[in-house]
Short mmCIF file of N, CA, C and O and ligand atoms in Angstrom, two decimals:
data_model
loop_
_atom_site.label_atom_id
_atom_site.label_comp_id
_atom_site.label_asym_id
_atom_site.label_seq_id
_atom_site.Cartn_x
_atom_site.Cartn_y
_atom_site.Cartn_z
N UNK T 1 8.37 18.49 -30.01
CA UNK T 1 9.36 18.80 -28.98
C UNK T 1 8.92 18.21 -27.64
O UNK T 1 7.75 18.27 -27.28
N UNK T 2 9.86 17.62 -26.90
CA UNK T 2 9.49 17.01 -25.63
C UNK T 2 9.37 18.05 -24.52
O UNK T 2 9.81 19.18 -24.65
N UNK T 3 8.78 17.61 -23.41
CA UNK T 3 8.47 18.48 -22.28
C UNK T 3 9.75 19.03 -21.65
O UNK T 3 10.75 18.32 -21.54
N UNK T 4 9.72 20.29 -21.24
CA UNK T 4 10.88 20.88 -20.57
C UNK T 4 10.91 20.46 -19.11
O UNK T 4 9.89 20.45 -18.43
N UNK T 5 12.08 20.13 -18.61
CA UNK T 5 12.25 19.74 -17.21
C UNK T 5 13.29 20.67 -16.59
O UNK T 5 14.33 20.93 -17.18
N UNK T 6 12.99 21.17 -15.39
CA UNK T 6 13.96 22.02 -14.70
C UNK T 6 14.76 21.18 -13.72
O UNK T 6 14.21 20.27 -13.10
N UNK T 7 16.04 21.49 -13.58
CA UNK T 7 16.84 20.82 -12.56
C UNK T 7 17.87 21.79 -12.00
O UNK T 7 18.28 22.73 -12.68
N UNK T 8 18.25 21.57 -10.76
CA UNK T 8 19.21 22.46 -10.11
C UNK T 8 20.64 21.98 -10.31
O UNK T 8 20.88 20.78 -10.40
N UNK T 9 21.58 22.90 -10.40
CA UNK T 9 22.99 22.54 -10.56
C UNK T 9 23.81 23.28 -9.51
O UNK T 9 23.66 24.48 -9.35
N UNK T 10 24.64 22.55 -8.78
CA UNK T 10 25.55 23.18 -7.82
C UNK T 10 26.91 23.33 -8.48
O UNK T 10 27.41 22.39 -9.10
N UNK T 11 27.49 24.52 -8.33
CA UNK T 11 28.73 24.81 -9.04
C UNK T 11 29.60 25.75 -8.20
O UNK T 11 29.06 26.62 -7.51
N UNK T 12 30.91 25.59 -8.27
CA UNK T 12 31.78 26.53 -7.58
C UNK T 12 31.59 27.92 -8.20
O UNK T 12 31.42 28.02 -9.42
N UNK T 13 31.68 28.95 -7.35
CA UNK T 13 31.40 30.31 -7.80
C UNK T 13 32.32 30.74 -8.96
O UNK T 13 31.85 31.31 -9.95
N UNK T 14 33.62 30.44 -8.84
CA UNK T 14 34.53 30.90 -9.90
C UNK T 14 34.32 30.15 -11.21
O UNK T 14 34.48 30.71 -12.29
N UNK T 15 33.92 28.88 -11.10
CA UNK T 15 33.62 28.11 -12.30
C UNK T 15 32.39 28.69 -13.02
O UNK T 15 32.37 28.84 -14.24
N UNK T 16 31.39 29.04 -12.23
CA UNK T 16 30.18 29.64 -12.79
C UNK T 16 30.50 30.98 -13.45
O UNK T 16 29.99 31.30 -14.53
N UNK T 17 31.39 31.76 -12.81
CA UNK T 17 31.79 33.05 -13.37
C UNK T 17 32.45 32.88 -14.73
O UNK T 17 32.14 33.57 -15.70
N UNK T 18 33.33 31.88 -14.81
CA UNK T 18 34.02 31.60 -16.08
C UNK T 18 33.03 31.12 -17.15
O UNK T 18 33.14 31.46 -18.32
N UNK T 19 32.06 30.33 -16.72
CA UNK T 19 31.03 29.85 -17.64
C UNK T 19 30.20 31.02 -18.17
O UNK T 19 29.94 31.13 -19.38
N UNK T 20 29.82 31.92 -17.25
CA UNK T 20 29.04 33.09 -17.67
C UNK T 20 29.82 33.97 -18.65
O UNK T 20 29.26 34.48 -19.62
N UNK T 21 31.12 34.12 -18.41
CA UNK T 21 31.96 34.90 -19.33
C UNK T 21 31.97 34.25 -20.71
O UNK T 21 31.86 34.92 -21.74
N UNK T 22 32.11 32.93 -20.70
CA UNK T 22 32.16 32.17 -21.95
C UNK T 22 30.86 32.30 -22.74
O UNK T 22 30.87 32.60 -23.94
N UNK T 23 29.73 32.12 -22.06
CA UNK T 23 28.46 32.18 -22.80
C UNK T 23 28.16 33.60 -23.27
O UNK T 23 27.54 33.81 -24.31
N UNK T 24 28.67 34.59 -22.52
CA UNK T 24 28.52 35.98 -22.96
C UNK T 24 29.31 36.20 -24.26
O UNK T 24 28.80 36.78 -25.22
N UNK T 25 30.54 35.70 -24.27
CA UNK T 25 31.39 35.84 -25.47
C UNK T 25 30.79 35.11 -26.66
O UNK T 25 30.93 35.53 -27.80
N UNK T 26 30.12 34.00 -26.39
CA UNK T 26 29.53 33.22 -27.50
C UNK T 26 28.11 33.67 -27.85
O UNK T 26 27.41 33.00 -28.61
N UNK T 27 27.71 34.80 -27.24
CA UNK T 27 26.43 35.45 -27.59
C UNK T 27 25.18 34.66 -27.19
O UNK T 27 24.12 34.86 -27.78
N UNK T 28 25.30 33.80 -26.20
CA UNK T 28 24.10 33.13 -25.70
C UNK T 28 23.33 34.14 -24.85
O UNK T 28 23.92 34.97 -24.18
N UNK T 29 22.00 34.04 -24.87
CA UNK T 29 21.22 34.97 -24.07
C UNK T 29 20.96 34.42 -22.67
O UNK T 29 20.62 35.17 -21.77
N UNK T 30 21.10 33.11 -22.50
CA UNK T 30 20.93 32.55 -21.16
C UNK T 30 21.71 31.25 -20.97
O UNK T 30 22.17 30.65 -21.94
N UNK T 31 21.85 30.85 -19.69
CA UNK T 31 22.63 29.65 -19.38
C UNK T 31 21.98 28.39 -19.92
O UNK T 31 22.68 27.46 -20.35
N UNK T 32 20.64 28.34 -19.91
CA UNK T 32 19.95 27.12 -20.33
C UNK T 32 20.30 26.74 -21.77
O UNK T 32 20.61 25.59 -22.06
N UNK T 33 20.27 27.74 -22.66
CA UNK T 33 20.53 27.43 -24.07
C UNK T 33 21.96 26.95 -24.28
O UNK T 33 22.21 26.03 -25.05
N UNK T 34 22.90 27.56 -23.57
CA UNK T 34 24.29 27.13 -23.73
C UNK T 34 24.50 25.74 -23.14
O UNK T 34 25.23 24.93 -23.70
N UNK T 35 23.83 25.44 -22.02
CA UNK T 35 23.93 24.09 -21.44
C UNK T 35 23.35 23.05 -22.38
O UNK T 35 23.92 21.98 -22.55
N UNK T 36 22.21 23.39 -22.98
CA UNK T 36 21.59 22.46 -23.94
C UNK T 36 22.56 22.14 -25.08
O UNK T 36 22.73 20.99 -25.46
N UNK T 37 23.23 23.18 -25.60
CA UNK T 37 24.18 22.97 -26.70
C UNK T 37 25.36 22.11 -26.25
O UNK T 37 25.84 21.26 -27.00
N UNK T 38 25.85 22.37 -25.03
CA UNK T 38 26.97 21.57 -24.51
C UNK T 38 26.58 20.10 -24.40
O UNK T 38 27.35 19.21 -24.76
N UNK T 39 25.38 19.86 -23.90
CA UNK T 39 24.90 18.48 -23.76
C UNK T 39 24.76 17.81 -25.12
O UNK T 39 25.21 16.69 -25.33
N UNK T 40 24.16 18.54 -26.08
CA UNK T 40 24.00 18.00 -27.44
C UNK T 40 25.35 17.66 -28.05
O UNK T 40 25.52 16.63 -28.70
N UNK T 41 26.31 18.55 -27.84
CA UNK T 41 27.65 18.35 -28.38
C UNK T 41 28.29 17.07 -27.81
O UNK T 41 28.90 16.31 -28.55
N UNK T 42 28.12 16.85 -26.53
CA UNK T 42 28.68 15.66 -25.89
C UNK T 42 27.97 14.40 -26.40
O UNK T 42 28.60 13.37 -26.61
N UNK T 43 26.64 14.49 -26.59
CA UNK T 43 25.89 13.34 -27.11
C UNK T 43 26.35 12.99 -28.52
O UNK T 43 26.48 11.83 -28.88
N UNK T 44 26.59 14.06 -29.32
CA UNK T 44 27.08 13.85 -30.69
C UNK T 44 28.43 13.16 -30.68
O UNK T 44 28.66 12.22 -31.43
N UNK T 45 29.31 13.65 -29.80
CA UNK T 45 30.65 13.07 -29.70
C UNK T 45 30.56 11.58 -29.40
O UNK T 45 31.28 10.77 -29.97
N UNK T 46 29.64 11.25 -28.49
CA UNK T 46 29.46 9.84 -28.12
C UNK T 46 28.97 9.03 -29.32
O UNK T 46 29.44 7.93 -29.58
N UNK T 47 28.00 9.62 -30.06
CA UNK T 47 27.50 8.94 -31.26
C UNK T 47 28.62 8.66 -32.25
O UNK T 47 28.71 7.58 -32.83
N UNK T 48 29.50 9.68 -32.43
CA UNK T 48 30.60 9.52 -33.38
C UNK T 48 31.55 8.43 -32.91
O UNK T 48 32.05 7.65 -33.71
N UNK T 49 31.80 8.40 -31.61
CA UNK T 49 32.71 7.39 -31.06
C UNK T 49 32.13 5.98 -31.26
O UNK T 49 32.86 5.02 -31.42
N UNK T 50 30.80 5.92 -31.25
CA UNK T 50 30.14 4.63 -31.46
C UNK T 50 29.98 4.30 -32.95
O UNK T 50 29.42 3.28 -33.32
N UNK T 51 30.40 5.24 -33.81
CA UNK T 51 30.38 5.00 -35.26
C UNK T 51 29.04 5.23 -35.92
O UNK T 51 28.71 4.55 -36.88
N UNK T 52 28.28 6.18 -35.43
CA UNK T 52 26.96 6.47 -36.00
C UNK T 52 27.03 7.25 -37.31
O UNK T 52 28.10 7.43 -37.89
N UNK T 53 25.86 7.72 -37.75
CA UNK T 53 25.78 8.48 -38.99
C UNK T 53 25.98 9.97 -38.72
O UNK T 53 25.54 10.48 -37.70
N UNK T 54 26.63 10.63 -39.66
CA UNK T 54 26.81 12.07 -39.55
C UNK T 54 26.50 12.72 -40.89
O UNK T 54 26.47 12.06 -41.93
N UNK T 55 26.27 14.03 -40.83
CA UNK T 55 26.16 14.82 -42.05
C UNK T 55 27.20 15.92 -41.89
O UNK T 55 27.56 16.28 -40.76
N UNK T 56 27.71 16.43 -42.98
CA UNK T 56 28.72 17.45 -42.84
C UNK T 56 29.20 18.02 -44.15
O UNK T 56 28.62 17.75 -45.21
N UNK T 57 30.26 18.81 -44.04
CA UNK T 57 30.85 19.42 -45.22
C UNK T 57 32.36 19.38 -45.12
O UNK T 57 32.92 19.60 -44.04
N UNK T 58 32.99 19.06 -46.23
CA UNK T 58 34.44 19.11 -46.31
C UNK T 58 34.77 20.28 -47.23
O UNK T 58 34.27 20.35 -48.35
N UNK T 59 35.54 21.22 -46.74
CA UNK T 59 35.91 22.37 -47.58
C UNK T 59 37.42 22.40 -47.74
O UNK T 59 38.15 22.11 -46.80
N UNK T 60 37.86 22.71 -48.93
CA UNK T 60 39.30 22.79 -49.16
C UNK T 60 39.61 23.71 -50.33
O UNK T 60 38.75 24.03 -51.15
N UNK T 61 40.87 24.13 -50.35
CA UNK T 61 41.34 25.06 -51.38
C UNK T 61 42.52 24.42 -52.10
O UNK T 61 43.31 23.70 -51.48
N UNK T 62 42.62 24.65 -53.39
CA UNK T 62 43.78 24.17 -54.13
C UNK T 62 44.03 25.03 -55.35
O UNK T 62 43.14 25.74 -55.82
N UNK T 63 45.26 24.93 -55.84
CA UNK T 63 45.65 25.64 -57.05
C UNK T 63 45.41 24.71 -58.24
O UNK T 63 46.04 23.66 -58.34
N UNK T 64 44.48 25.06 -59.09
CA UNK T 64 44.10 24.15 -60.18
C UNK T 64 45.19 24.01 -61.25
O UNK T 64 45.10 23.14 -62.12
N UNK T 65 46.24 24.84 -61.17
CA UNK T 65 47.36 24.68 -62.12
C UNK T 65 48.30 23.54 -61.73
O UNK T 65 49.09 23.10 -62.56
N UNK T 66 48.20 23.10 -60.47
CA UNK T 66 49.06 22.01 -60.04
C UNK T 66 48.74 20.74 -60.84
O UNK T 66 47.58 20.33 -60.90
N UNK T 67 49.77 20.16 -61.41
CA UNK T 67 49.59 19.00 -62.30
C UNK T 67 48.89 17.84 -61.61
O UNK T 67 49.20 17.50 -60.48
N UNK T 68 47.95 17.23 -62.27
CA UNK T 68 47.29 16.00 -61.81
C UNK T 68 46.38 16.18 -60.59
O UNK T 68 45.71 15.24 -60.17
N UNK T 69 46.41 17.36 -59.98
CA UNK T 69 45.66 17.58 -58.74
C UNK T 69 44.16 17.38 -58.95
O UNK T 69 43.50 16.67 -58.19
N UNK T 70 43.65 17.99 -60.01
CA UNK T 70 42.22 17.92 -60.29
C UNK T 70 41.76 16.47 -60.51
O UNK T 70 40.71 16.05 -60.02
N UNK T 71 42.58 15.70 -61.24
CA UNK T 71 42.25 14.28 -61.48
C UNK T 71 42.19 13.49 -60.19
O UNK T 71 41.30 12.67 -59.99
N UNK T 72 43.17 13.73 -59.30
CA UNK T 72 43.20 13.00 -58.02
C UNK T 72 41.96 13.32 -57.19
O UNK T 72 41.34 12.44 -56.62
N UNK T 73 41.63 14.62 -57.14
CA UNK T 73 40.46 15.06 -56.35
C UNK T 73 39.18 14.40 -56.90
O UNK T 73 38.35 13.90 -56.15
N UNK T 74 39.06 14.38 -58.23
CA UNK T 74 37.89 13.76 -58.86
C UNK T 74 37.86 12.26 -58.60
O UNK T 74 36.81 11.70 -58.25
N UNK T 75 39.00 11.58 -58.75
CA UNK T 75 39.06 10.13 -58.52
C UNK T 75 38.61 9.78 -57.11
O UNK T 75 37.80 8.86 -56.91
N UNK T 76 39.12 10.50 -56.13
CA UNK T 76 38.79 10.21 -54.73
C UNK T 76 37.30 10.43 -54.47
O UNK T 76 36.65 9.64 -53.80
N UNK T 77 36.74 11.49 -55.07
CA UNK T 77 35.31 11.73 -54.86
C UNK T 77 34.45 10.64 -55.51
O UNK T 77 33.44 10.23 -54.95
N UNK T 78 34.90 10.14 -56.68
CA UNK T 78 34.15 9.04 -57.30
C UNK T 78 34.24 7.76 -56.47
O UNK T 78 33.28 7.00 -56.39
N UNK T 79 35.40 7.56 -55.81
CA UNK T 79 35.56 6.38 -54.95
C UNK T 79 34.67 6.44 -53.71
O UNK T 79 34.46 5.43 -53.05
N UNK T 80 34.20 7.65 -53.36
CA UNK T 80 33.37 7.82 -52.16
C UNK T 80 31.99 8.35 -52.50
O UNK T 80 31.33 8.97 -51.68
N UNK T 81 31.53 8.09 -53.73
CA UNK T 81 30.27 8.71 -54.17
C UNK T 81 29.07 8.30 -53.32
O UNK T 81 28.08 9.02 -53.27
N UNK T 82 29.14 7.15 -52.61
CA UNK T 82 27.99 6.72 -51.82
C UNK T 82 27.72 7.62 -50.61
O UNK T 82 26.62 7.61 -50.06
N UNK T 83 28.72 8.42 -50.20
CA UNK T 83 28.48 9.32 -49.06
C UNK T 83 28.46 10.80 -49.48
O UNK T 83 28.22 11.67 -48.66
N UNK T 84 28.69 11.08 -50.76
CA UNK T 84 28.70 12.47 -51.21
C UNK T 84 27.32 12.87 -51.74
O UNK T 84 26.78 12.23 -52.64
N UNK T 85 26.75 13.90 -51.15
CA UNK T 85 25.43 14.39 -51.57
C UNK T 85 25.59 15.37 -52.73
O UNK T 85 24.88 15.31 -53.72
N UNK T 86 26.53 16.28 -52.58
CA UNK T 86 26.77 17.25 -53.64
C UNK T 86 28.15 17.88 -53.45
O UNK T 86 28.73 17.78 -52.37
N UNK T 87 28.64 18.51 -54.49
CA UNK T 87 29.87 19.26 -54.32
C UNK T 87 29.76 20.55 -55.12
O UNK T 87 29.10 20.61 -56.15
N UNK T 88 30.39 21.57 -54.56
CA UNK T 88 30.33 22.88 -55.20
C UNK T 88 31.74 23.39 -55.44
O UNK T 88 32.59 23.31 -54.55
N UNK T 89 31.97 23.89 -56.62
CA UNK T 89 33.29 24.39 -56.98
C UNK T 89 33.20 25.90 -57.17
O UNK T 89 32.34 26.39 -57.88
N UNK T 90 34.10 26.62 -56.49
CA UNK T 90 34.13 28.07 -56.63
C UNK T 90 35.51 28.49 -57.14
O UNK T 90 36.52 28.10 -56.55
N UNK T 91 35.57 29.25 -58.23
CA UNK T 91 36.85 29.76 -58.73
C UNK T 91 37.17 31.02 -57.94
O UNK T 91 36.59 32.07 -58.17
N UNK T 92 38.10 30.92 -56.99
CA UNK T 92 38.38 32.03 -56.08
C UNK T 92 39.14 33.17 -56.76
O UNK T 92 38.80 34.33 -56.61
N UNK T 93 40.19 32.80 -57.46
CA UNK T 93 40.97 33.79 -58.22
C UNK T 93 41.66 33.06 -59.37
O UNK T 93 41.30 31.92 -59.68
N UNK T 94 42.67 33.67 -59.98
CA UNK T 94 43.31 33.05 -61.15
C UNK T 94 43.85 31.65 -60.84
O UNK T 94 43.76 30.75 -61.66
N UNK T 95 44.40 31.47 -59.63
CA UNK T 95 45.02 30.19 -59.27
C UNK T 95 44.11 29.27 -58.45
O UNK T 95 44.08 28.07 -58.67
N UNK T 96 43.45 29.86 -57.48
CA UNK T 96 42.83 29.04 -56.43
C UNK T 96 41.36 28.71 -56.64
O UNK T 96 40.57 29.54 -57.08
N UNK T 97 41.04 27.46 -56.27
CA UNK T 97 39.66 26.99 -56.31
C UNK T 97 39.26 26.59 -54.90
O UNK T 97 40.08 26.06 -54.14
N UNK T 98 38.01 26.82 -54.57
CA UNK T 98 37.44 26.38 -53.30
C UNK T 98 36.42 25.30 -53.62
O UNK T 98 35.61 25.47 -54.54
N UNK T 99 36.50 24.18 -52.91
CA UNK T 99 35.53 23.13 -53.14
C UNK T 99 34.83 22.80 -51.83
O UNK T 99 35.47 22.69 -50.79
N UNK T 100 33.50 22.69 -51.89
CA UNK T 100 32.70 22.35 -50.72
C UNK T 100 31.96 21.04 -51.04
O UNK T 100 31.15 21.00 -51.97
N UNK T 101 32.27 20.01 -50.28
CA UNK T 101 31.67 18.70 -50.53
C UNK T 101 30.72 18.36 -49.39
O UNK T 101 31.16 18.25 -48.24
N UNK T 102 29.44 18.24 -49.69
CA UNK T 102 28.46 17.88 -48.66
C UNK T 102 28.39 16.37 -48.55
O UNK T 102 28.32 15.66 -49.57
N UNK T 103 28.47 15.86 -47.33
CA UNK T 103 28.52 14.41 -47.12
C UNK T 103 27.48 13.94 -46.10
O UNK T 103 27.05 14.72 -45.23
N UNK T 104 27.12 12.68 -46.22
CA UNK T 104 26.21 12.07 -45.24
C UNK T 104 26.48 10.58 -45.22
O UNK T 104 26.49 9.93 -46.28
N UNK T 105 26.73 10.04 -44.02
CA UNK T 105 26.99 8.61 -43.93
C UNK T 105 27.70 8.25 -42.65
O UNK T 105 27.75 9.04 -41.71
N UNK T 106 28.28 7.05 -42.62
CA UNK T 106 29.01 6.56 -41.45
C UNK T 106 30.19 7.48 -41.16
O UNK T 106 30.92 7.87 -42.06
N UNK T 107 30.36 7.78 -39.87
CA UNK T 107 31.44 8.68 -39.47
C UNK T 107 32.80 8.18 -39.97
O UNK T 107 33.63 8.96 -40.41
N UNK T 108 33.00 6.86 -39.96
CA UNK T 108 34.27 6.28 -40.40
C UNK T 108 34.54 6.62 -41.88
O UNK T 108 35.64 6.99 -42.25
N UNK T 109 33.51 6.49 -42.69
CA UNK T 109 33.64 6.76 -44.13
C UNK T 109 33.89 8.25 -44.39
O UNK T 109 34.67 8.61 -45.28
N UNK T 110 33.18 9.10 -43.63
CA UNK T 110 33.33 10.55 -43.80
C UNK T 110 34.75 10.98 -43.44
O UNK T 110 35.39 11.76 -44.16
N UNK T 111 35.26 10.46 -42.32
CA UNK T 111 36.63 10.79 -41.90
C UNK T 111 37.65 10.29 -42.93
O UNK T 111 38.62 10.98 -43.22
N UNK T 112 37.38 9.11 -43.47
CA UNK T 112 38.27 8.52 -44.48
C UNK T 112 38.36 9.42 -45.72
O UNK T 112 39.46 9.68 -46.22
N UNK T 113 37.22 9.92 -46.17
CA UNK T 113 37.20 10.81 -47.34
C UNK T 113 37.94 12.11 -47.03
O UNK T 113 38.77 12.56 -47.83
N UNK T 114 37.66 12.71 -45.87
CA UNK T 114 38.32 13.97 -45.50
C UNK T 114 39.83 13.77 -45.42
O UNK T 114 40.60 14.61 -45.92
N UNK T 115 40.26 12.66 -44.84
CA UNK T 115 41.69 12.39 -44.72
C UNK T 115 42.34 12.19 -46.08
O UNK T 115 43.45 12.64 -46.32
N UNK T 116 41.63 11.48 -46.98
CA UNK T 116 42.18 11.24 -48.32
C UNK T 116 42.37 12.55 -49.09
O UNK T 116 43.37 12.74 -49.77
N UNK T 117 41.39 13.45 -48.98
CA UNK T 117 41.49 14.74 -49.67
C UNK T 117 42.62 15.58 -49.07
O UNK T 117 43.41 16.20 -49.78
N UNK T 118 42.67 15.57 -47.74
CA UNK T 118 43.68 16.35 -47.01
C UNK T 118 45.10 15.89 -47.38
O UNK T 118 46.02 16.69 -47.43
N UNK T 119 45.23 14.60 -47.64
CA UNK T 119 46.57 14.03 -47.88
C UNK T 119 47.10 14.32 -49.28
O UNK T 119 48.28 14.12 -49.54
N UNK T 120 46.25 14.80 -50.19
CA UNK T 120 46.71 15.07 -51.55
C UNK T 120 47.64 16.27 -51.53
O UNK T 120 47.31 17.32 -50.96
N UNK T 121 48.79 16.11 -52.14
CA UNK T 121 49.77 17.20 -52.19
C UNK T 121 49.19 18.36 -53.00
O UNK T 121 48.74 18.16 -54.13
N UNK T 122 49.15 19.54 -52.41
CA UNK T 122 48.61 20.69 -53.11
C UNK T 122 47.24 21.11 -52.59
O UNK T 122 46.78 22.21 -52.87
N UNK T 123 46.60 20.22 -51.81
CA UNK T 123 45.32 20.60 -51.19
C UNK T 123 45.62 21.35 -49.89
O UNK T 123 46.37 20.87 -49.05
N UNK T 124 45.04 22.54 -49.78
CA UNK T 124 45.32 23.37 -48.61
C UNK T 124 44.05 23.61 -47.80
O UNK T 124 42.95 23.60 -48.34
N UNK T 125 44.23 23.86 -46.55
CA UNK T 125 43.14 24.24 -45.65
C UNK T 125 41.93 23.31 -45.74
O UNK T 125 40.80 23.76 -45.90
N UNK T 126 42.17 22.03 -45.70
CA UNK T 126 41.06 21.09 -45.76
C UNK T 126 40.43 20.96 -44.37
O UNK T 126 41.10 20.58 -43.41
N UNK T 127 39.15 21.32 -44.27
CA UNK T 127 38.48 21.26 -42.98
C UNK T 127 37.19 20.46 -43.07
O UNK T 127 36.48 20.53 -44.08
N UNK T 128 36.92 19.69 -42.05
CA UNK T 128 35.69 18.90 -42.00
C UNK T 128 34.81 19.43 -40.87
O UNK T 128 35.27 19.62 -39.75
N UNK T 129 33.57 19.69 -41.21
CA UNK T 129 32.63 20.11 -40.19
C UNK T 129 31.50 19.08 -40.17
O UNK T 129 30.93 18.77 -41.21
N UNK T 130 31.23 18.51 -38.98
CA UNK T 130 30.25 17.42 -38.90
C UNK T 130 29.13 17.76 -37.93
O UNK T 130 29.34 18.44 -36.94
N UNK T 131 27.97 17.21 -38.22
CA UNK T 131 26.87 17.30 -37.28
C UNK T 131 26.14 15.96 -37.30
O UNK T 131 26.38 15.14 -38.18
N UNK T 132 25.28 15.74 -36.31
CA UNK T 132 24.59 14.46 -36.24
C UNK T 132 23.41 14.42 -37.20
O UNK T 132 22.93 15.44 -37.65
N UNK T 133 22.96 13.22 -37.50
CA UNK T 133 21.75 13.10 -38.32
C UNK T 133 20.59 12.59 -37.46
O UNK T 133 19.46 12.60 -37.88
N UNK T 134 20.90 12.16 -36.23
CA UNK T 134 19.88 11.60 -35.35
C UNK T 134 19.01 12.71 -34.76
O UNK T 134 19.52 13.74 -34.36
N UNK T 135 17.71 12.46 -34.69
CA UNK T 135 16.78 13.46 -34.18
C UNK T 135 16.98 13.74 -32.69
O UNK T 135 16.70 14.83 -32.22
N UNK T 136 17.51 12.76 -31.96
CA UNK T 136 17.62 12.95 -30.51
C UNK T 136 18.58 14.08 -30.13
O UNK T 136 18.46 14.62 -29.05
N UNK T 137 19.50 14.44 -31.04
CA UNK T 137 20.41 15.53 -30.71
C UNK T 137 20.08 16.79 -31.50
O UNK T 137 20.75 17.79 -31.39
N UNK T 138 19.02 16.74 -32.30
CA UNK T 138 18.65 17.92 -33.08
C UNK T 138 18.00 18.96 -32.17
O UNK T 138 17.47 18.63 -31.13
N UNK T 139 18.05 20.19 -32.60
CA UNK T 139 17.48 21.29 -31.80
C UNK T 139 15.97 21.19 -31.73
O UNK T 139 15.35 20.78 -32.68
NI1 NI Y 201 38.22 26.63 -60.12
#
């Protein structure tokens, strides 16, 4: 871990009040930790915009009785196997399945896979959660 550096920040009083309310709601114990997370988040965003590597998970729900749905989902995952680390299938109830696909690779490829899965008719609640793989933004 690199050396800690202190720096002063000037802020309008009402803006600081709103920030304190926000970090309280998000259960941060102090301003420094929340600022660090905000900075990391912005650095990650920049990395993604520059097309860097990301790791993440794509989660979605579908009714396995829907015709051809399972085949389409499998085909798309095979087409993107170079960025898929693992996938987990959970039988939620009689109809619904939950699938969690762990991914790692170029942000463009990851977004492409998430969009392809989302676009399949019958796939519901498809969500992508991404984080960086670079050490400079790691905690
Ligand atoms: Ni299932």
